[in-house]
Short mmCIF file of C-alpha atoms and ligand atoms in Angstrom, two decimals:
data_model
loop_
_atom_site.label_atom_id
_atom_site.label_comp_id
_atom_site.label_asym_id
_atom_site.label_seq_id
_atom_site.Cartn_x
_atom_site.Cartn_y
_atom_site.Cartn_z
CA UNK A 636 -0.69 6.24 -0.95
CA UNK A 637 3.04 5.61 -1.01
CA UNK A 638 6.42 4.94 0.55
CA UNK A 639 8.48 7.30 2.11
CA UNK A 640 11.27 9.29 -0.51
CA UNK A 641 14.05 7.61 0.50
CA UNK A 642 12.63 4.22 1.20
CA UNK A 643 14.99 1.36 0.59
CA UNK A 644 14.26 -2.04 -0.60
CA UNK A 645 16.75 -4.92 -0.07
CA UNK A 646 16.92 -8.60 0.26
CA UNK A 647 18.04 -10.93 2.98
CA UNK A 648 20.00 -13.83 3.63
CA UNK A 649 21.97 -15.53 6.60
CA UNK A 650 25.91 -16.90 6.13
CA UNK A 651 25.17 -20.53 7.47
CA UNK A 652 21.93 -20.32 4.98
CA UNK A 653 23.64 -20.20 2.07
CA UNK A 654 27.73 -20.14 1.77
CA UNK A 655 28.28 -23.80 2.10
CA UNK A 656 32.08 -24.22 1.55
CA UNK A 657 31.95 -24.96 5.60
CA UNK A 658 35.53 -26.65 5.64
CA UNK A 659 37.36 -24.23 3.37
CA UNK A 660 39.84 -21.04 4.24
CA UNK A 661 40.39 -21.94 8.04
CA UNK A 662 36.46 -22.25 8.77
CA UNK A 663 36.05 -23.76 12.39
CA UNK A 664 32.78 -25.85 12.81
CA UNK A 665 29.30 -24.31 13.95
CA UNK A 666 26.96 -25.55 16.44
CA UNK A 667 24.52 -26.12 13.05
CA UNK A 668 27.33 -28.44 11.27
CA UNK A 669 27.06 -30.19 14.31
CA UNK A 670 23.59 -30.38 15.17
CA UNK A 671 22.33 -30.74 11.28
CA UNK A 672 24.82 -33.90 10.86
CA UNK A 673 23.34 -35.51 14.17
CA UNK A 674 20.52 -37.84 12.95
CA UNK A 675 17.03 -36.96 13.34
CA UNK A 676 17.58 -33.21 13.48
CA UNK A 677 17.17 -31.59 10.20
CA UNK A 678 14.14 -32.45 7.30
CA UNK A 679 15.71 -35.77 5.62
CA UNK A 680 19.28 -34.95 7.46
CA UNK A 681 19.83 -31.92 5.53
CA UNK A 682 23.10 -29.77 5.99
CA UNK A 683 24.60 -26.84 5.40
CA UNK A 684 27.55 -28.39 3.61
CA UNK A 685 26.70 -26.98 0.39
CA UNK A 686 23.63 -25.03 0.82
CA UNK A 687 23.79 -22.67 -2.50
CA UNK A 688 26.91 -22.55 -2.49
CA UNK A 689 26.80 -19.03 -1.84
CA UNK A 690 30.84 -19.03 -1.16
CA UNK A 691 32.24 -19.69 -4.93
CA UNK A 692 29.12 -17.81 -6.24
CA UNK A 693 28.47 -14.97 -4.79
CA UNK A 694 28.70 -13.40 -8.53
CA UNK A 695 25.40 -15.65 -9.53
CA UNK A 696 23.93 -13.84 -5.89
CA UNK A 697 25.13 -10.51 -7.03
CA UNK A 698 23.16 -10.99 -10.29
CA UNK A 699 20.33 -11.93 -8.43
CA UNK A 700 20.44 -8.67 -6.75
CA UNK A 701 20.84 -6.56 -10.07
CA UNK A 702 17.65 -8.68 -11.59
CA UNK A 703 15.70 -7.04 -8.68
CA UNK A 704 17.02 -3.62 -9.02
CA UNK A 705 17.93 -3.90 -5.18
CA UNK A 706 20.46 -1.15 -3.73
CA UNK A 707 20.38 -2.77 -0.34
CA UNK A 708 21.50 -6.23 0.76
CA UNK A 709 21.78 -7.92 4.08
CA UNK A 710 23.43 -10.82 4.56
CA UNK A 711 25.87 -12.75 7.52
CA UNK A 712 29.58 -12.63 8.13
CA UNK A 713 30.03 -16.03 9.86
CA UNK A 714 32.33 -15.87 13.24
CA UNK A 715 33.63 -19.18 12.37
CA UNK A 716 35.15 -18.23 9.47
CA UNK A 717 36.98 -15.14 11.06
CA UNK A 718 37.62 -16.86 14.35
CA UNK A 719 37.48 -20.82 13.81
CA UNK A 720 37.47 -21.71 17.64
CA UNK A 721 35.40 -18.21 18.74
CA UNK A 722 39.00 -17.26 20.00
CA UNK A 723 41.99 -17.20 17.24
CA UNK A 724 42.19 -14.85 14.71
CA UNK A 725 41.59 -16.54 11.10
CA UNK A 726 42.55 -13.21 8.74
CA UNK A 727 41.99 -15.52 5.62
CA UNK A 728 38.27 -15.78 7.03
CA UNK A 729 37.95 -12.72 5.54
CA UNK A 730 38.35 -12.69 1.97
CA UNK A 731 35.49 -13.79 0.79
CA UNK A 732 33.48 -10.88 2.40
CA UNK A 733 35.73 -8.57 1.25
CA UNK A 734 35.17 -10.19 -2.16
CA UNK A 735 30.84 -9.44 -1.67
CA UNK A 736 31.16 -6.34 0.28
CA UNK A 737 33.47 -4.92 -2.98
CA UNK A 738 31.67 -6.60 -5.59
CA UNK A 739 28.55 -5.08 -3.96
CA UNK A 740 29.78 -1.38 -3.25
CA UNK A 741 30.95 -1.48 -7.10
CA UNK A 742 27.43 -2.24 -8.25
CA UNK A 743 26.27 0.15 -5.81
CA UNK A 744 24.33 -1.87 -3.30
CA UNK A 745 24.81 -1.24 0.16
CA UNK A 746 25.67 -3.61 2.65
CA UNK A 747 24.31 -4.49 5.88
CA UNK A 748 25.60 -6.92 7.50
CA UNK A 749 24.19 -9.20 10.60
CA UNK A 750 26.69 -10.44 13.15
CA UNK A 751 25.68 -12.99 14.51
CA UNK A 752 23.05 -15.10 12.84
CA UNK A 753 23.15 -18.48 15.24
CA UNK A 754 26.14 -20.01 14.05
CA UNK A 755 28.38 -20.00 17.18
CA UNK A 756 31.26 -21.84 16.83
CA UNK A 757 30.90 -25.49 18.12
CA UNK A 758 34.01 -25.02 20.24
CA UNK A 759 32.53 -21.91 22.00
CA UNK A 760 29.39 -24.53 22.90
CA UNK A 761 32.00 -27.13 24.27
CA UNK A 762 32.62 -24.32 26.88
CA UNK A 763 29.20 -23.60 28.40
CA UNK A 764 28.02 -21.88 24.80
CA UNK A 765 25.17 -19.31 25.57
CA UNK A 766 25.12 -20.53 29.29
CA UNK A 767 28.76 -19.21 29.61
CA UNK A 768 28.77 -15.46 29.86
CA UNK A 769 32.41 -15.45 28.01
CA UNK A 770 30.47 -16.05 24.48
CA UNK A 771 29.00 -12.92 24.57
CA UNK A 772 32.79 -11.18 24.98
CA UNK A 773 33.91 -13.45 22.29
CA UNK A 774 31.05 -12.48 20.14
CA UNK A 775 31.69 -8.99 20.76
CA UNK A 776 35.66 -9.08 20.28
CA UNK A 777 34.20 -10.50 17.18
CA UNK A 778 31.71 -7.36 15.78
CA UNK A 779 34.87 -4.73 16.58
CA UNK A 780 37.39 -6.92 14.59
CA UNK A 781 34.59 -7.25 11.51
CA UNK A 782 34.00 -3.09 12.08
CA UNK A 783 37.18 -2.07 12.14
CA UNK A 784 38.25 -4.50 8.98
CA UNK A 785 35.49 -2.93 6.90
CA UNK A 786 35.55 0.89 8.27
CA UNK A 787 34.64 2.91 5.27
CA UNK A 788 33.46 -0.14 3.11
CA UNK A 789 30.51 -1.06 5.40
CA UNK A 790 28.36 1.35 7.36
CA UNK A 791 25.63 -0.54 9.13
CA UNK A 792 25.19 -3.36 11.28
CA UNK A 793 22.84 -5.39 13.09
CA UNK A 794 23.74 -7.71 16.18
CA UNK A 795 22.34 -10.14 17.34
CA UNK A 796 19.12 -11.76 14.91
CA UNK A 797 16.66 -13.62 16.55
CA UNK A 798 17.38 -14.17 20.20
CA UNK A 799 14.43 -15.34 20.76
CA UNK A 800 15.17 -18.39 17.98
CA UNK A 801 18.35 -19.06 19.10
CA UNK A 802 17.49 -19.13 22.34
CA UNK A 803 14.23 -20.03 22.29
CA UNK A 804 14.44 -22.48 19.86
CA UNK A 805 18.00 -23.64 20.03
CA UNK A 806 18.23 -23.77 24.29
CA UNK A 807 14.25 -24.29 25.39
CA UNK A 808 12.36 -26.01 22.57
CA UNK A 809 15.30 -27.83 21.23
CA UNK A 810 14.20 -27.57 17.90
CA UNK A 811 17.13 -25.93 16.55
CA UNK A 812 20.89 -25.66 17.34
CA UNK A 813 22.56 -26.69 19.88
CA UNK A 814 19.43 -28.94 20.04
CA UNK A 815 19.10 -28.69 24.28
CA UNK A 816 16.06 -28.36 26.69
CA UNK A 817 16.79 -25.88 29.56
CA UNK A 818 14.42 -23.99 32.00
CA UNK A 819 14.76 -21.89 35.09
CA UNK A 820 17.69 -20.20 35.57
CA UNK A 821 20.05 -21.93 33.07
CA UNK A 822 18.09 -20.84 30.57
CA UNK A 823 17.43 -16.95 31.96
CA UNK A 824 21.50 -17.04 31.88
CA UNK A 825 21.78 -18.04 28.49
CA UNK A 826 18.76 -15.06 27.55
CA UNK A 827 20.97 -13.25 29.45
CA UNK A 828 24.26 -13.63 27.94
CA UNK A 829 22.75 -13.30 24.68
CA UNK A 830 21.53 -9.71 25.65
CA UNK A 831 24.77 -9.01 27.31
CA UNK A 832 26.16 -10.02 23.92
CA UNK A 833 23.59 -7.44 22.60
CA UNK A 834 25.40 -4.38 23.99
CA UNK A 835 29.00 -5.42 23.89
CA UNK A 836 28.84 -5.44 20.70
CA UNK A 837 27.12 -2.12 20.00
CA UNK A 838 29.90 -0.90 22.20
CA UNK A 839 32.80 -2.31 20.10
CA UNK A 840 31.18 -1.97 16.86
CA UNK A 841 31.28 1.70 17.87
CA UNK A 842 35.03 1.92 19.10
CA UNK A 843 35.83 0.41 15.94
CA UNK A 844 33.89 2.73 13.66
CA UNK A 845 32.40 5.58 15.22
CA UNK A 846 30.24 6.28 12.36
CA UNK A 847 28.46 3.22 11.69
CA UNK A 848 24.87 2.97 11.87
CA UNK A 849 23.58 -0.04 14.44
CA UNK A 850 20.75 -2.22 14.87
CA UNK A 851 19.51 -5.27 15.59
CA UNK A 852 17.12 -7.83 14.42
CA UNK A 853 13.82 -8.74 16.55
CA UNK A 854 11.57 -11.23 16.02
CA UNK A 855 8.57 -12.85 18.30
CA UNK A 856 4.68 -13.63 17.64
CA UNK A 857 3.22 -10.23 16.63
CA UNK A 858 -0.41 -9.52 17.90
CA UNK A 859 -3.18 -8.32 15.69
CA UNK A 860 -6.67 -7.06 16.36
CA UNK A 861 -9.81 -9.78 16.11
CA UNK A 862 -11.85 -6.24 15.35
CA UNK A 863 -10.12 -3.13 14.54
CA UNK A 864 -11.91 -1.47 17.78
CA UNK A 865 -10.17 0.07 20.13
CA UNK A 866 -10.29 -2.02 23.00
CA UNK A 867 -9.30 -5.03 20.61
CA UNK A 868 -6.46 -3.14 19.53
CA UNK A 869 -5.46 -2.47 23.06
CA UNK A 870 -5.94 -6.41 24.06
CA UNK A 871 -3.63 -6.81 20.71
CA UNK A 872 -0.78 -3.89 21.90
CA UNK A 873 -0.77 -5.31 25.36
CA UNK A 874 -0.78 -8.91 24.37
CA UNK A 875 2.07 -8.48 22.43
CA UNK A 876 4.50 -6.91 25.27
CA UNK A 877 3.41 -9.56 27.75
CA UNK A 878 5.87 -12.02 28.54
CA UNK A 879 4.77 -15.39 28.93
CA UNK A 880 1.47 -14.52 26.60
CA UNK A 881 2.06 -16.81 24.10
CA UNK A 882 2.76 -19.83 26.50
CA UNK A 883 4.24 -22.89 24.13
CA UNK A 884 6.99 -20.42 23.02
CA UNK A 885 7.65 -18.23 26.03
CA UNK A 886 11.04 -16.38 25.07
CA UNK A 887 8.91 -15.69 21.72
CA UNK A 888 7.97 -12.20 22.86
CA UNK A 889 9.21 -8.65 21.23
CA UNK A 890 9.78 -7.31 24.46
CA UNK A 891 11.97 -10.06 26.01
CA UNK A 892 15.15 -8.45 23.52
CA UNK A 893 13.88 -4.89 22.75
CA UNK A 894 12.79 -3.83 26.59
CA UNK A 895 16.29 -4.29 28.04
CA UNK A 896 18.23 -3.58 24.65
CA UNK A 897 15.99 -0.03 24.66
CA UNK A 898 14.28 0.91 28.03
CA UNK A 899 17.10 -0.72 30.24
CA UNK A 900 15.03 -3.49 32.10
CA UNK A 901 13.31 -6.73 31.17
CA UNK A 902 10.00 -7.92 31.04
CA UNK A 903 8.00 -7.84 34.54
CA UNK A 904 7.37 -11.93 34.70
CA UNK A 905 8.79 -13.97 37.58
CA UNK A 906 11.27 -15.78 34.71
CA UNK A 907 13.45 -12.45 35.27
CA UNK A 908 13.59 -12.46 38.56
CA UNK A 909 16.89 -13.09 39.60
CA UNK A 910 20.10 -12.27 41.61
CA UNK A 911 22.01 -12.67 38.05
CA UNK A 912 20.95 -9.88 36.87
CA UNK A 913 22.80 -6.69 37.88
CA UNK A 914 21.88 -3.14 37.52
CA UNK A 915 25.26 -2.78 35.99
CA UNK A 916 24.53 -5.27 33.22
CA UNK A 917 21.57 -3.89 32.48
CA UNK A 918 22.94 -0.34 31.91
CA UNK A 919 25.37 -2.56 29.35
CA UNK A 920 22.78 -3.80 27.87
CA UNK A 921 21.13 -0.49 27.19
CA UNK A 922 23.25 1.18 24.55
CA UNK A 923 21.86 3.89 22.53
CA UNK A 924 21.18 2.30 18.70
CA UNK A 925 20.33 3.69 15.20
CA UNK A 926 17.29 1.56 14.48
CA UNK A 927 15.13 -1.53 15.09
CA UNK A 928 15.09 -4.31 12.71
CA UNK A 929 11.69 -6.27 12.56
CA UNK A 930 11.35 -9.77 11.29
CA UNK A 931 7.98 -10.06 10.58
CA UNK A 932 5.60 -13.10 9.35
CA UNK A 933 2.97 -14.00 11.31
CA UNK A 934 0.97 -12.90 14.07
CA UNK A 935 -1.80 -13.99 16.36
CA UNK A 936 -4.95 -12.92 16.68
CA UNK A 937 -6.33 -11.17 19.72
CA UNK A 938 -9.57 -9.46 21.50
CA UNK A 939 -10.35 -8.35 24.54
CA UNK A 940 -11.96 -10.84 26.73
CA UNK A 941 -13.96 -10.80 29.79
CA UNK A 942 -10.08 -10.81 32.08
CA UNK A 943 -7.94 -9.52 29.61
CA UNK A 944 -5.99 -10.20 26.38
CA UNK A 945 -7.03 -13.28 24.65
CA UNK A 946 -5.67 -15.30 21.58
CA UNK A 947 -9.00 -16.05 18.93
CA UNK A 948 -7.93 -19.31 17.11
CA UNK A 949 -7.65 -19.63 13.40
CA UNK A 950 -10.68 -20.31 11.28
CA UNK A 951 -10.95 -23.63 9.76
CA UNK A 952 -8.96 -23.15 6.85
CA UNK A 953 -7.55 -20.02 7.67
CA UNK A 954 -4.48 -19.00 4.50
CA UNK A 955 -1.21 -20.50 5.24
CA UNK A 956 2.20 -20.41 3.57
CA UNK A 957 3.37 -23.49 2.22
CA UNK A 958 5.39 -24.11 6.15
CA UNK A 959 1.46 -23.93 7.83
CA UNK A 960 2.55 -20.45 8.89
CA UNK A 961 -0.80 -18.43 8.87
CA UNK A 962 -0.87 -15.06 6.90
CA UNK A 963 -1.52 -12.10 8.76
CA UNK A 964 -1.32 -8.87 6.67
CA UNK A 965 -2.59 -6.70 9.05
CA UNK A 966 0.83 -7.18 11.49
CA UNK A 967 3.03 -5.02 9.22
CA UNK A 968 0.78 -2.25 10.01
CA UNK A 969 0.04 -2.83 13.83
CA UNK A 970 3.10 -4.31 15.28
CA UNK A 971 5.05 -2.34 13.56
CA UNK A 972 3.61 0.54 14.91
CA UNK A 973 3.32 -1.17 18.17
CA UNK A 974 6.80 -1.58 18.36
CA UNK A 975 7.61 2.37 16.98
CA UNK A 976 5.00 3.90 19.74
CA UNK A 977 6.96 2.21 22.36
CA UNK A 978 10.31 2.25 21.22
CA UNK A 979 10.37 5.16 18.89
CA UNK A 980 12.97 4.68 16.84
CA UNK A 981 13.28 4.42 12.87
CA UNK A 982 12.06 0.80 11.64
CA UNK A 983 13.55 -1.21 8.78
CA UNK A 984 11.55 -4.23 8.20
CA UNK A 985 14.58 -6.58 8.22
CA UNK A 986 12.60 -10.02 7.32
CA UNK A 987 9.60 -10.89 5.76
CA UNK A 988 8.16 -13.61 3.26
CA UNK A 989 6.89 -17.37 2.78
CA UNK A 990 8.08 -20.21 1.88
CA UNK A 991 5.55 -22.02 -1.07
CA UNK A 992 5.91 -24.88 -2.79
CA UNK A 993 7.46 -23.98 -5.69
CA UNK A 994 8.54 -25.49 -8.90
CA UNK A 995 9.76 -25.13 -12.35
CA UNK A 996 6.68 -25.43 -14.88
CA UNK A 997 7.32 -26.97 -17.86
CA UNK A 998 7.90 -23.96 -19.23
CA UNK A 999 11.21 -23.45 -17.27
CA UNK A 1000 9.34 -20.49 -14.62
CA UNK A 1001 8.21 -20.35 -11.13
CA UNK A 1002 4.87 -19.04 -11.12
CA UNK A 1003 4.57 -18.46 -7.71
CA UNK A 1004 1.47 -16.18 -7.24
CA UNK A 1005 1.18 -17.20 -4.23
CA UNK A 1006 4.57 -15.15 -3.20
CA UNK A 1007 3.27 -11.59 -5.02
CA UNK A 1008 -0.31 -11.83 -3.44
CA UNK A 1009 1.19 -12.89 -0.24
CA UNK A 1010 3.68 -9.51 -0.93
CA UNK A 1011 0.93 -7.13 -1.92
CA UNK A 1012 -1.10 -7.44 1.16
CA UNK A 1013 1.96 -7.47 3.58
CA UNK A 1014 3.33 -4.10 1.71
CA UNK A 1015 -0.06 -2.13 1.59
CA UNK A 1016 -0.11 -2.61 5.27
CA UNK A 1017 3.21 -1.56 5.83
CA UNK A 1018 2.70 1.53 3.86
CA UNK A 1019 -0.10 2.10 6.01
CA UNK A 1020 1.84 1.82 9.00
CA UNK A 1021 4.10 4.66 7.19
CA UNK A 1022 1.12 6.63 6.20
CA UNK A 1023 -0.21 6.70 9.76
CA UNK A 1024 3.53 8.14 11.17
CA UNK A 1025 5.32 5.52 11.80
CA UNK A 1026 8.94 5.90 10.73
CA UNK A 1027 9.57 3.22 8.41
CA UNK A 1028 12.99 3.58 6.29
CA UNK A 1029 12.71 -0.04 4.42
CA UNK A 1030 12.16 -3.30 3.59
CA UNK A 1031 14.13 -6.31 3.06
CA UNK A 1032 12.39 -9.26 1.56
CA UNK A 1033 13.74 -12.79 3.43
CA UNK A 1034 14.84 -14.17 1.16
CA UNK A 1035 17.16 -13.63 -2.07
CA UNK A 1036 17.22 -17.32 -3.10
CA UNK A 1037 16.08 -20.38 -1.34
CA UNK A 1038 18.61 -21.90 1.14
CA UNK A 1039 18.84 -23.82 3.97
CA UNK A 1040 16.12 -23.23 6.08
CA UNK A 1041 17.54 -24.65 9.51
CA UNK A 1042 15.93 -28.02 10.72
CA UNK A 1043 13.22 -27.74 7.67
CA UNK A 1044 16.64 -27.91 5.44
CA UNK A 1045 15.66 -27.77 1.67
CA UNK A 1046 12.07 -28.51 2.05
CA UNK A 1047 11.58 -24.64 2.06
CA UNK A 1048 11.78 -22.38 -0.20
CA UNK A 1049 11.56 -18.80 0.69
CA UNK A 1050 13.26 -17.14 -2.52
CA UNK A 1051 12.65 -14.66 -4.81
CA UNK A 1052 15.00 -17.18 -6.75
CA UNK A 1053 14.55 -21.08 -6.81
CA UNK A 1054 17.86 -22.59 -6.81
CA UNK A 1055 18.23 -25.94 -8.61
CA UNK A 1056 20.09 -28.02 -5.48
CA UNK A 1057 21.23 -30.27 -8.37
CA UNK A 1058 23.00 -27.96 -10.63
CA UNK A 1059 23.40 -24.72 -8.07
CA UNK A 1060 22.11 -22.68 -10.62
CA UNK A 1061 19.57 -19.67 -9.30
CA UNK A 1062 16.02 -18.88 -11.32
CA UNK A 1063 14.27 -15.97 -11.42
CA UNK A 1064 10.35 -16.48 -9.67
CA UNK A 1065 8.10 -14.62 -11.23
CA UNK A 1066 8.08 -12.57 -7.43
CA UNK A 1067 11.03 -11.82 -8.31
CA UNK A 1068 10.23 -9.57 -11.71
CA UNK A 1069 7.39 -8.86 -9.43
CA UNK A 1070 9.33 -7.35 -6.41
CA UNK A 1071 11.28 -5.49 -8.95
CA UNK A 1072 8.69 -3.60 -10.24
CA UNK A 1073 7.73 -2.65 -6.77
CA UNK A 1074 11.28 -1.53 -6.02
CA UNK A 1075 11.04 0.52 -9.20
CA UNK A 1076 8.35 2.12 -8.67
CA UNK A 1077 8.89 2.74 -4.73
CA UNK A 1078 5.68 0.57 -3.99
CA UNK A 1079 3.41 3.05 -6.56
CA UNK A 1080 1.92 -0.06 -7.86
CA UNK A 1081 0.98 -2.09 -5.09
C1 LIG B 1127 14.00 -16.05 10.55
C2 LIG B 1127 15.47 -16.25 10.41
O1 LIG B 1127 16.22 -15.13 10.71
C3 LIG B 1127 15.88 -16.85 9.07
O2 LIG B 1127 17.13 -17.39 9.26
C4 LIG B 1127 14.84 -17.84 8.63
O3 LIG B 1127 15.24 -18.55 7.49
C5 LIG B 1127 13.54 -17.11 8.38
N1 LIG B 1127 13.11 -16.45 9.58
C6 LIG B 1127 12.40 -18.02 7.92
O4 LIG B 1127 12.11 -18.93 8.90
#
């Protein structure tokens, strides 16, 4: 029973998330300043403004890291920073990543960064934002400047994370940034543009640096079996490529990104019918990558029914995370290998935790058991998923600390390390001894 050899284990977090600092060094304003200061939108009216202040303490992050014994670390480079309006050139955006990427290359951790992690720049949204194909050049004008700046400092990249959140949830549902409610075609165009985005920028990430390794970052409702019997894990398989399946979030399926990113044509489902789509777009769409990214928490449950595929509901007090988020183990080991049987290509696990409601004891710690037997069960089912042949090549735990967690704000906490929004200062969970000890020992002990 173990990991791979060369399995890595990292952390996670997202730019917006956690740098605060949103008005310093040339920074132009997000579509999440904007949205999160609009009353009504965020837990409480909770911003990013300070978040953990991840941008004059990236040392008390990088000790955070070294506490876990981490060698890996994603995190976001923010466009705003580097171009304030999405189209001018800000070069003193960059020296605070070239601050983290150094510190973290001298304490030999590896980084990886993410792109574009929903924070386009609110002037880019005063012209059409993901409606307006132009966002997707910008955004990909964007990736080459970031590659070629860090050629030979940073080797691996990821897009575009989430789509299907910043789409879905920022342009359907409304939930999140830029807070609207499309359908119908304005919304296919804005799916659309993001995927276009997608493969311009795996194109000029690779002008840029022809030796970087690229992926990007899926997420969607995963699909487990009711039974693990074959035809409910068929129901489960199929279920989980079907667009339109899971009907209150529709652009919530795996497929919707990773069928045109990696088979060169979308979803069958009336939404994609349309004359904007071109067969030349989706040949730019389609560029060859290194690897998928998975963001994985929760799944639904599925069986074969009389006419097909159908969702089973959750018991009556089925286990939830502290965010009502149900806990289903069992995805790391199906949809993952779901996802390599029809893509096959190498797998990092890119995302994955809870958020619980933790709290200092009086003795100064988080216990939060719920966080390490949460862990366990998700990590014996991915090594399964390794055991059985899928190519898994690592894990990175979402998150490092707690942080802004978009409209929920503060009211989450999804760290290996509380942070004390009073004082800034970061504290060690007792996940987070935990997780080292599973990093140490390459998962031996789960
Ligand atoms: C997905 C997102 O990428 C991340 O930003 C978010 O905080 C986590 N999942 C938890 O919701």
């Amino acid at each position: 029973m173990s990991f791979p050899k060369d399995f890595l284990w990292g952390a996670a977090s997202a730019a917006y998330q956690i740098e605060g600092a949103v008005d310093e060094d040339g920074r132009g304003k997000t579509v999440w300043d904007v949205f999160s200061h609009t009353p009504g939108k965020t837990f409480e009216g909770h911003t990013g403004d300070i978040a953990c202040d991840s941008y004059h303490r990236f040392e008390d992050d990088l000790a955070a890291l070294l506490t876990l014994g981490v060698k890996h670390y994603r995190f976001g480079i923010s466009w705003a920073r580097i171009y304030p309006d999405g189209r001018t050139l800000n070069e003193h955006g960059f020296a605070y990543y070239d601050k983290v990427v150094d510190l973290l290359l001298q304490n030999g951790i590896t980084p990886w960064v993410t792109l574009f992690h929903w924070d386009t720049p609110q002037a880019l949204e005063e012209t059409g934002g993901w409606q307006n194909r132009e966002t997707a050049t910008l955004l990909a004008q964007f990736a080459g400047v970031v590659a070629e700046h860090f050629r030979g400092r940073v080797s691996h990249y990821f897009t575009l994370n989430e789509p299907q959140c910043f789409i879905g949830l920022g342009y359907e549902a409304g939930w999140h940034a830029p807070g609207k409610a499309l359908t119908g075609e304005p919304l296919l165009a804005c799916w659309h543009n993001a995927m276009l985005a997608h493969g311009m920028m795996v194109q000029a990430v690779r002008k840029a640096d022809p030796s970087a390794q690229i992926g990007l970052a899926s997420c969607g409702l995963g699909c487990i079996p009711e039974n693990e019997n074959e035809a409910d894990i068929e129901a489960a398989r199929s279920a989980m490529f079907s667009f339109g399946m899971h009907p209150e979030f529709s652009l919530f399926s795996q497929n919707a990104f990773l069928d045109p990113a990696l088979l060169g044509h979308y979803p069958e489902h009336p939404f994609f019918d349309s004359p904007i789509i071109t067969a030349e777009d989706l040949a730019l769409i389609h560029q060859p990558i290194d690897f998928i990214g998975l963001n994985f928490y929760n799944a639904y449950i599925v069986r074969a029914g009389e006419s097909g595929p159908e969702h089973v509901s959750f018991h009556r007090g089925y286990p939830r995370t502290a965010i009502r988020w149900p806990i289903t183990p069992a995805m790391m080991y199906y949809c993952t290998k779901f996802v390599y049987e029809r893509y096959a290509l190498p797998v990092y696990i890119t995302e994955n935790g809870l958020s619980c409601n933790d709290k200092r004891y009086l003795d100064g710690k988080v216990h939060d058991l719920d966080r390490i037997d949460f862990l366990q069960r998700y990590l014996r089912e991915y090594r399964r998923a390794g055991e059985s042949g899928v190519d898994i090549r690592g894990y990175f735990h979402w998150s490092l600390t707690d942080n802004f967690e978009w409209s929920n704000g503060y009211e989450e906490r999804f760290g290996l390390f509380y942070v004390d929004y009073e004082t800034l200062e970061r504290h060690p969970k007792d996940s987070a001894f935990w997780y080292r000890s599973v990093v140490e020992s390459n998962g031996e002990n789960l």
